[in-house]
Coordinates of C-alpha atoms and ligand atoms in Angstrom, one line a residue:
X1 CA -58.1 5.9 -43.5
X2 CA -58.3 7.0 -39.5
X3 CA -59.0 3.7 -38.7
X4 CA -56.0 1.7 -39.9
X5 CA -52.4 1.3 -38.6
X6 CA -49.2 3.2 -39.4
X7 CA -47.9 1.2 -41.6
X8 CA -51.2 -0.2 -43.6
X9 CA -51.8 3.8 -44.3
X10 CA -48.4 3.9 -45.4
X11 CA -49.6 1.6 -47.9
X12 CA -52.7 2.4 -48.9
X13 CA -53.9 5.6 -48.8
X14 CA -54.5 8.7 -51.1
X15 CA -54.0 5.0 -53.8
X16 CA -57.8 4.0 -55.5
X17 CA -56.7 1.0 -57.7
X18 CA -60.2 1.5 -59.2
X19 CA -59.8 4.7 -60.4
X20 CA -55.8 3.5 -61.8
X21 CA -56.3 0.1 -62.5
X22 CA -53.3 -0.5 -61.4
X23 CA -51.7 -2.2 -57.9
X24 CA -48.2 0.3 -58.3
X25 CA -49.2 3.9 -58.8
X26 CA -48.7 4.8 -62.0
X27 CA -46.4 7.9 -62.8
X28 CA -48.3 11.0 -64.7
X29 CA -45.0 12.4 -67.0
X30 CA -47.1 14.6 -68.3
X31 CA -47.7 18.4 -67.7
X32 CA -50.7 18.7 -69.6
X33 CA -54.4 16.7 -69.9
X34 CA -56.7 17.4 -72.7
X35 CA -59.7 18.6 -71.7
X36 CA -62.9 17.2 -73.5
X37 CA -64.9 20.8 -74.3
X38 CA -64.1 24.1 -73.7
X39 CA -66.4 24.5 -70.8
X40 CA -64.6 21.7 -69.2
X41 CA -61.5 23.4 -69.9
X42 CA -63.4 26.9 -67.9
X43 CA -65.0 24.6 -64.6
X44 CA -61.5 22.9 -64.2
X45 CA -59.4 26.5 -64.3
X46 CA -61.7 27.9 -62.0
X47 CA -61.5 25.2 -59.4
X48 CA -65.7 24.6 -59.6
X49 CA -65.0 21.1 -61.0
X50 CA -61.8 19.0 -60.1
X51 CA -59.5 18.2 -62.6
X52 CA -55.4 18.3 -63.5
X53 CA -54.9 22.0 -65.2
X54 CA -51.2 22.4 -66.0
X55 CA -47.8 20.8 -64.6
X56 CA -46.7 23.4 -61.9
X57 CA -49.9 23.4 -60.4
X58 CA -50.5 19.6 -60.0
X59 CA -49.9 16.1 -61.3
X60 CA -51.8 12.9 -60.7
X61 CA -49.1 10.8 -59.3
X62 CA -47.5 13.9 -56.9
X63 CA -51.4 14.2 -55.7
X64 CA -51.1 10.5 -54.3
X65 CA -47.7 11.4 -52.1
X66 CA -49.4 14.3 -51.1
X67 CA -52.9 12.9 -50.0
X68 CA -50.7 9.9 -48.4
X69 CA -48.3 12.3 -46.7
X70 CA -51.4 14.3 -45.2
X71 CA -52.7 11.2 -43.9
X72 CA -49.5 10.1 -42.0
X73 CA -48.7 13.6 -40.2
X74 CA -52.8 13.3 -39.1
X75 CA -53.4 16.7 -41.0
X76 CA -56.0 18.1 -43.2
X77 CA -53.6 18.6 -46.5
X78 CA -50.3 18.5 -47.9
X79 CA -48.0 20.2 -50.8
X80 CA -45.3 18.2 -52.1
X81 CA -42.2 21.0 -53.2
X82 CA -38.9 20.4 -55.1
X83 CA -36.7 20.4 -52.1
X84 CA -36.9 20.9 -48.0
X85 CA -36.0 24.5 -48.7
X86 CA -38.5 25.3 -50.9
X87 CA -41.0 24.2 -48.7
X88 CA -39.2 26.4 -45.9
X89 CA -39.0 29.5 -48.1
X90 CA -43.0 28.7 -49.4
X91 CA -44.2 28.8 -45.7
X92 CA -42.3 32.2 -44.6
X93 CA -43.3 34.1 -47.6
X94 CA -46.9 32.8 -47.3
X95 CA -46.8 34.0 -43.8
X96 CA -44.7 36.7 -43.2
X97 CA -45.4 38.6 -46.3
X98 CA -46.7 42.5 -45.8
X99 CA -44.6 43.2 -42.3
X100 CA -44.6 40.0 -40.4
X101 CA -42.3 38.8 -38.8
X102 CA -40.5 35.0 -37.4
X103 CA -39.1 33.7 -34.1
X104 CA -36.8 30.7 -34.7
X105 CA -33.4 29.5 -33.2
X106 CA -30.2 29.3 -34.0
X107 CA -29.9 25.6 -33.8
X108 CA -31.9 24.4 -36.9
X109 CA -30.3 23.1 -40.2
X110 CA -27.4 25.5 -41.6
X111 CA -29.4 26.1 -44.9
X112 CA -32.3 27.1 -43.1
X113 CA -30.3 29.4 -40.7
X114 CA -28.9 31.0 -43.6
X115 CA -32.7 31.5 -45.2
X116 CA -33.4 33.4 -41.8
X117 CA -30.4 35.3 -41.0
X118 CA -30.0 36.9 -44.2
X119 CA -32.5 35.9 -46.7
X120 CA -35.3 36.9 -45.6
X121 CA -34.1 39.5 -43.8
X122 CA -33.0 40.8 -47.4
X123 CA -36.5 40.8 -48.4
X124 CA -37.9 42.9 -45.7
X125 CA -39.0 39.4 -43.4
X126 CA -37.5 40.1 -40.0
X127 CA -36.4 37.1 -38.3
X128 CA -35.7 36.9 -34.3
X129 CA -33.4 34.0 -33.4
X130 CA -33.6 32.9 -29.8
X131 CA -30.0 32.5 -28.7
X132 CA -30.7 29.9 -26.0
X133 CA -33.0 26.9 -27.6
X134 CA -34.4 25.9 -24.2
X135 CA -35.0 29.8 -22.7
X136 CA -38.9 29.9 -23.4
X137 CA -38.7 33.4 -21.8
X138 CA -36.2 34.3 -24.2
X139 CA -38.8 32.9 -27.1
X140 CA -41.8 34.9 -25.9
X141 CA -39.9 38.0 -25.2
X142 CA -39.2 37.9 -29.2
X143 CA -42.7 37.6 -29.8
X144 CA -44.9 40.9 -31.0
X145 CA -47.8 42.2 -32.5
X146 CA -46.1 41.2 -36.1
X147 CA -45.0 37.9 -35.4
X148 CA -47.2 35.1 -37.4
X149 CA -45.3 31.7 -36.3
X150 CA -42.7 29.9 -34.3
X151 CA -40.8 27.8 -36.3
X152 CA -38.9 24.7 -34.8
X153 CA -36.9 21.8 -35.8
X154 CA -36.9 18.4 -32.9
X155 CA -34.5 16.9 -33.0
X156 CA -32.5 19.7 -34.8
X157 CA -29.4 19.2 -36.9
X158 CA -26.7 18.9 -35.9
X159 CA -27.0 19.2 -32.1
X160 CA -29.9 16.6 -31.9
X161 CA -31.5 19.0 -29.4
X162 CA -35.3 18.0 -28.4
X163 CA -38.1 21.0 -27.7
X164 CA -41.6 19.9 -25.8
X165 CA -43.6 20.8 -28.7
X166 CA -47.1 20.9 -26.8
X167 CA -45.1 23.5 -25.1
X168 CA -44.2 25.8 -27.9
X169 CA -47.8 25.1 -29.1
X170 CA -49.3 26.5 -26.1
X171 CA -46.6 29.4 -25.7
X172 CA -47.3 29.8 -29.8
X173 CA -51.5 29.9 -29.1
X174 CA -51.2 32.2 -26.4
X175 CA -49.6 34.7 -28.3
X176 CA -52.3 34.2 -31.5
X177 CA -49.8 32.8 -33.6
X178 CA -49.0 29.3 -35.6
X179 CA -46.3 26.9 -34.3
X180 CA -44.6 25.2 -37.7
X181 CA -42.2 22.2 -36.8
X182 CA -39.3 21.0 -39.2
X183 CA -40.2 17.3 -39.0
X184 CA -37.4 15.8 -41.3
X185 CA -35.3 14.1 -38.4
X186 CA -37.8 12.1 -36.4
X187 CA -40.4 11.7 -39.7
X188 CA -44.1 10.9 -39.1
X189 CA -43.3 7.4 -38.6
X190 CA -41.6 8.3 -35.0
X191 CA -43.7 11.6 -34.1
X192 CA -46.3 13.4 -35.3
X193 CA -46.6 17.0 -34.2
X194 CA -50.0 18.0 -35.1
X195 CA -50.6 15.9 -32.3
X196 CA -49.3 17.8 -29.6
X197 CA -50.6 21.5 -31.5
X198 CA -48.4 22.2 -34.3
X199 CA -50.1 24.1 -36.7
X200 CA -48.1 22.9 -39.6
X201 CA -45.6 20.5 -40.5
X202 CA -42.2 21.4 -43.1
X203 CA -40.2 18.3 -44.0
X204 CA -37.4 18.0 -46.4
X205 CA -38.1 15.1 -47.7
X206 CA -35.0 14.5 -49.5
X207 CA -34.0 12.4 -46.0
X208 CA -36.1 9.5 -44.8
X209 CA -39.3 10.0 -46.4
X210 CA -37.2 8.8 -49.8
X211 CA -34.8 6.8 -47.9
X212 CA -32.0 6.2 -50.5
X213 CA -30.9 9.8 -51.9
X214 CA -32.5 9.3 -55.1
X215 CA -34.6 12.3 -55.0
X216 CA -34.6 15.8 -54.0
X217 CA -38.2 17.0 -52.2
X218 CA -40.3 18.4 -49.3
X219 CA -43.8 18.9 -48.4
X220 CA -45.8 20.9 -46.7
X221 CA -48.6 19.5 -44.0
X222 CA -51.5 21.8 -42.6
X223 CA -55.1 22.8 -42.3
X224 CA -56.7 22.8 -45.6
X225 CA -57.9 26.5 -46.1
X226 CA -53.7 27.1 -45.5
X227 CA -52.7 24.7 -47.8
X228 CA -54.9 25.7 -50.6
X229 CA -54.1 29.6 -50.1
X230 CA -50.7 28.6 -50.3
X231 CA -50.9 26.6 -53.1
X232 CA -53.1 29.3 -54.9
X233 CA -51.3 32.6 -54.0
X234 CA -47.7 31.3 -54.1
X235 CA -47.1 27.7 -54.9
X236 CA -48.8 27.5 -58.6
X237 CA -47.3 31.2 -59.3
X238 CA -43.7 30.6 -58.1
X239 CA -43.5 27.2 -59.1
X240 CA -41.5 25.1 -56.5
X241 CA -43.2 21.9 -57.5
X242 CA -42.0 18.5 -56.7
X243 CA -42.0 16.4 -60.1
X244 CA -44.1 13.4 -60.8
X245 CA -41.0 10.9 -61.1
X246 CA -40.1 12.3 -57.8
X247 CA -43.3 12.1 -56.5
X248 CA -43.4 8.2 -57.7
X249 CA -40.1 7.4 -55.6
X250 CA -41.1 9.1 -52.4
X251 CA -43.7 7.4 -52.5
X252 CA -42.3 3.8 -52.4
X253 CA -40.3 5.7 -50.1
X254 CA -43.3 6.4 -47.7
X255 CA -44.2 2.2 -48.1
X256 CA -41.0 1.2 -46.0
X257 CA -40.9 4.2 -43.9
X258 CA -42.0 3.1 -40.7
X259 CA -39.9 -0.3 -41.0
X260 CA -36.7 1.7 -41.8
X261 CA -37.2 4.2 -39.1
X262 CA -37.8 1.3 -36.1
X263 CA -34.4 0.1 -37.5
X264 CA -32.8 3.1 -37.9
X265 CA -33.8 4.0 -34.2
X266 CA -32.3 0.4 -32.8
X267 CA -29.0 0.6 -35.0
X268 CA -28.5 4.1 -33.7
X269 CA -29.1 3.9 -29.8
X270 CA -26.7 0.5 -30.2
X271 CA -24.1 3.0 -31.8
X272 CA -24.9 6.0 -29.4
X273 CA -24.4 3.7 -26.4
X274 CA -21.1 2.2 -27.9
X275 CA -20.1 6.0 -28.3
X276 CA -20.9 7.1 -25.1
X277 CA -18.6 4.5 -23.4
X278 CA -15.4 4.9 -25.6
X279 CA -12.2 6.5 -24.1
X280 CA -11.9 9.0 -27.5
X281 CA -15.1 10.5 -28.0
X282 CA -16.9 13.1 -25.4
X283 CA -20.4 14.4 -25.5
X284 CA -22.6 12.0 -27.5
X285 CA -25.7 13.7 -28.6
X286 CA -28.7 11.1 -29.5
X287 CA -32.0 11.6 -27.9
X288 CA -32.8 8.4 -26.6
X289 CA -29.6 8.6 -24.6
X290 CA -30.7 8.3 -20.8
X291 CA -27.6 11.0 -20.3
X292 CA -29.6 13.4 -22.7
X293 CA -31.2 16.6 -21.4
X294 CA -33.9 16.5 -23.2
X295 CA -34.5 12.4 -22.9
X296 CA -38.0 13.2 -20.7
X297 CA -39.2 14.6 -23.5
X298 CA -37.6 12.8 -26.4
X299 CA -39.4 9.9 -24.5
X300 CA -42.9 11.4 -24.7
X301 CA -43.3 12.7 -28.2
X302 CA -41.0 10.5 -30.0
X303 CA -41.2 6.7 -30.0
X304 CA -38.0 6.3 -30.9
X305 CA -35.1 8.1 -31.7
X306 CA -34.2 8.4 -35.3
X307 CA -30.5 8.1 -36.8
X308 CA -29.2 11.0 -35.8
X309 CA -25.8 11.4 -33.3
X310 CA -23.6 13.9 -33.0
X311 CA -20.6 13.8 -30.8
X312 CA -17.1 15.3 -30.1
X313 CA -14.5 13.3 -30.8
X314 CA -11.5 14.3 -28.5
X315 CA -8.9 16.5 -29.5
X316 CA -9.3 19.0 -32.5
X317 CA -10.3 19.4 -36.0
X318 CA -7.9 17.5 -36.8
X319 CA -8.8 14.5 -34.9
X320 CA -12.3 14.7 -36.5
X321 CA -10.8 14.7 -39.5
X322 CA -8.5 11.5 -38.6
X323 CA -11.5 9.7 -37.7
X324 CA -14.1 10.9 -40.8
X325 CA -11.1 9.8 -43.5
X326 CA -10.5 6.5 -41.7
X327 CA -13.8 5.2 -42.4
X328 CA -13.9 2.4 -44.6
X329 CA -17.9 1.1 -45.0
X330 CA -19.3 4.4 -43.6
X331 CA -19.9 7.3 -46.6
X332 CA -18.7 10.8 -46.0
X333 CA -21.5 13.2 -47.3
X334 CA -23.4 16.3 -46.4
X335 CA -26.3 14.5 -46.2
X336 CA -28.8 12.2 -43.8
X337 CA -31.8 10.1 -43.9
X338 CA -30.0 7.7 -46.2
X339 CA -30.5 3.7 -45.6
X340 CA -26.9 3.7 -45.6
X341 CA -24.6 4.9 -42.9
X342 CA -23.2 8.7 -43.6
X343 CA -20.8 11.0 -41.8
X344 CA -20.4 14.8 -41.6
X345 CA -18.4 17.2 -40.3
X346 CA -20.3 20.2 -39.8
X347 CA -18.1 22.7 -38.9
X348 CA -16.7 22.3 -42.9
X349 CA -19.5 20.7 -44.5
X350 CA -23.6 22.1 -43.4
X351 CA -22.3 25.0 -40.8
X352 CA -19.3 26.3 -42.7
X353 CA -20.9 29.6 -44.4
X354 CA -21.4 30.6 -40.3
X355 CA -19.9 32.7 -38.1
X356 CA -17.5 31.4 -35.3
X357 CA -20.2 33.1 -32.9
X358 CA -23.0 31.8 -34.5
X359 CA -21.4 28.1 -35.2
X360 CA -20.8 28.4 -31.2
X361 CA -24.4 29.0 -30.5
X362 CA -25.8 26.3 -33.3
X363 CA -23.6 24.5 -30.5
X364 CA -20.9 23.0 -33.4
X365 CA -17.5 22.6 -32.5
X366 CA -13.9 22.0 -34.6
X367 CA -14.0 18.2 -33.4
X368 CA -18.3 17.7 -33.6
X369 CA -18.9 15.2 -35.9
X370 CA -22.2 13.9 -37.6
X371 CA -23.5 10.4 -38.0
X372 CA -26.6 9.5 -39.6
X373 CA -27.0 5.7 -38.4
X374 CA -28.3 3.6 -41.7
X375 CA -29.6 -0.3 -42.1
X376 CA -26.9 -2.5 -41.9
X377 CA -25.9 -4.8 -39.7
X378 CA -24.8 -2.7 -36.6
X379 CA -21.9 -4.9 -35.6
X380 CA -19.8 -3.9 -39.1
X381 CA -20.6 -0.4 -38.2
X382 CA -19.3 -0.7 -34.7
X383 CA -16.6 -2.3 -36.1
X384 CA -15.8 0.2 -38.5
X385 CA -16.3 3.5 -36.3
X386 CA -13.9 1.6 -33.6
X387 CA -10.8 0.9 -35.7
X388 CA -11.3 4.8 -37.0
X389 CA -11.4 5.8 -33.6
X390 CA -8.1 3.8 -33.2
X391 CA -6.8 6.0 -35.8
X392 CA -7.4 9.2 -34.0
Ligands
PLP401 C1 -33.8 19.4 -40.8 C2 -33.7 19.9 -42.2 N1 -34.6 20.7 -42.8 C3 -34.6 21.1 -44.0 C4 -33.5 20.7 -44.9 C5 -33.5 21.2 -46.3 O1 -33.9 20.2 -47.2 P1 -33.5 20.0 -48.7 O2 -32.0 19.7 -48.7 O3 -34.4 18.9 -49.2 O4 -33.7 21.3 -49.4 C6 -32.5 19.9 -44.4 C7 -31.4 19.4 -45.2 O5 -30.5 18.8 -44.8 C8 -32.6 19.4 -43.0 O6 -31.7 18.6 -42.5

């Protein structure tokens, strides 16, 4: 598949009509396949002759997303899992388990913070969270004999900050250990990772992957002896499996990915720039900004900035709350990635079970509001976000 395009791979591959006779692939609702002699039954359940075994273990239709998925981040193999989270918790507990230990930030998704801060932490993982994202020194200092990965999220959510990953991978192989990058923002359709030397890949796939909040999923992406440990000695045990029917959206998902994303990315710089120059609004977040900190490196590893923007609408919670409730088209969930255009207020909504200290440092404020840009016609959104602002 090396050889074709983006967009033809998001078509076509891990899909042999041949083998399912059929031009959609078909979904397997099944968690069980007759086997046709006992000794079949015996090569199959000990992995010396391939073959579907039982339901949490693996599925016909979730083994196309995941052999398409693989193909897309450029890595070697790929679990689909029932939800971002799972995937998240699958990775640490393969890793970490017997005494090892995580560096990570505090400005990554408020249900992954949570997993790090006290989760894991619960079950004897110790997790170091750098306290300024762009400190590298502060990163390595938190790395030790027991650390086994750096885990990053570019852009991260809320604060649509950007890290150089090539930089974290070197810092990460320098120090022996695996760099793992939460790729649910940009998608492989904007960045790929493995690229620049991440190790492995974490997407909740729940955003733009499946495009229109039908289904609730991640995956994992990395080399195959990991993936296949991790499918063996946690995965099929533990169960976090990502169901066929689920499997069979995400992957008409994956067909229009790339499309959606190049339009996602043009609606929300239009948006981002419209922001940017309005009296009411302060400190627009979006990575392909020119104003951005980060835009340098946005600009090299990304090719183009996703839906993402987070800004500061002046005033106080309050105010944010003026403007969110005097939307009209745009739809007020905790939630992103959607082809339609959604709002947040994270403060209340993703960040609420932190701290005031630790909301400060995941850099979310009382008037910070969220806006994942979707596929309509930018002019009604501009229109819409304008007379709220009016309201405020
Ligand atoms: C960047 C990121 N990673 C992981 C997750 C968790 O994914 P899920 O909701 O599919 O469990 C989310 C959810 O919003 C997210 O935004």
């Amino acid at each position: 598949m090396k050889k074709y395009g983006f967009q033809t791979k998001a078509l076509h591959a891990g899909l042999s009509e041949k083998e399912y006779k059929s031009l959609i692939f078909p979904i397997y609702q099944s968690v069980a396949y007759p086997y046709e002699t006992s000794e079949d039954a015996a090569l199959i359940h000990s992995f010396q002759k391939e073959g579907q075994t039982y339901g949490r273990m693996d599925n016909p239709t979730l083994e196309i997303f995941e052999k398409r998925l693989a193909v897309l981040e450029e890595g070697e193999a790929c679990i689909g899992t029932s939800s971002g989270m799972s995937a998240i918790y699958m990775i640490a507990v393969y890793f970490a388990r017997n005494g090892g230990e995580i560096v990570s930030s505090n400005r990554i998704y408020g249900g992954t913070y949570v997993l790090f801060s006290k989760v894991l932490p619960e079950l004897g993982i110790k997790v170091h969270l750098v306290k300024d994202i762009h400190n590298i020194d502060e990163w390595e200092s938190k790395i030790n004999q027991n650390t086994k990965f750096l885990f990053i999220e570019t852009p991260s959510n809320p604060s649509i900050d950007i890290l150089d990953i090539k930089r974290f991978s070197d810092l990460a192989h320098s120090h022996n250990v695996s760099l793992i990058v939460d790729n649910t923002i940009a998608t492989p359709a904007l960045q790929i990772p493995i690229k620049f030397g991440a190790d492995v890949i974490v997407h909740s796939a729940t955003k733009y992957i499946c495009g229109n909040s039908t289904s609730l999923a991640g995956a994992v992406i990395g080399r195959k002896e990991d993936i296949k440990k991790m499918r063996e000695e946690i995965y099929e045990i533990t169960g976090p499996t990502l169901s066929p029917f689920n499997a069979w959206l995400l992957l008409i998902g994956l067909e229009t990915l790339y499309i959606r994303m190049q339009k996602h990315s043009e609606n929300a710089r239009i948006v981002a720039e419209f922001l940017e120059n309005h009296p009411k609004v302060d400190s627009v977040s979006y990575p392909f900004l020119k104003g951005h900190p980060q835009f340098d490196t946005a600009k090299k590893q990304m090719s183009g900035g996703s839906s993402l923007i987070s800004f500061n609408v002046k005033g106080s919670l309050e105010d944010a709350y003026k403007f969110i409730d005097s939307v009209n088209l745009i739809k007020r969930v905790g939630h992103l990635g959607d082809s339609k255009t959604l709002i947040t207020h994270p403060r209340t909504v993703t960040h609420q079970s932190l701290t005031d200290e630790e909301r400060k440092d995941a850099n979310v404020a009382d008037n910070s509001i969220r806006i994942s840009v979707g596929l309509e016609d930018v002019n009604d959104l501009i229109e819409d976000i304008e007379q709220a602002l009016g309201k405020v």
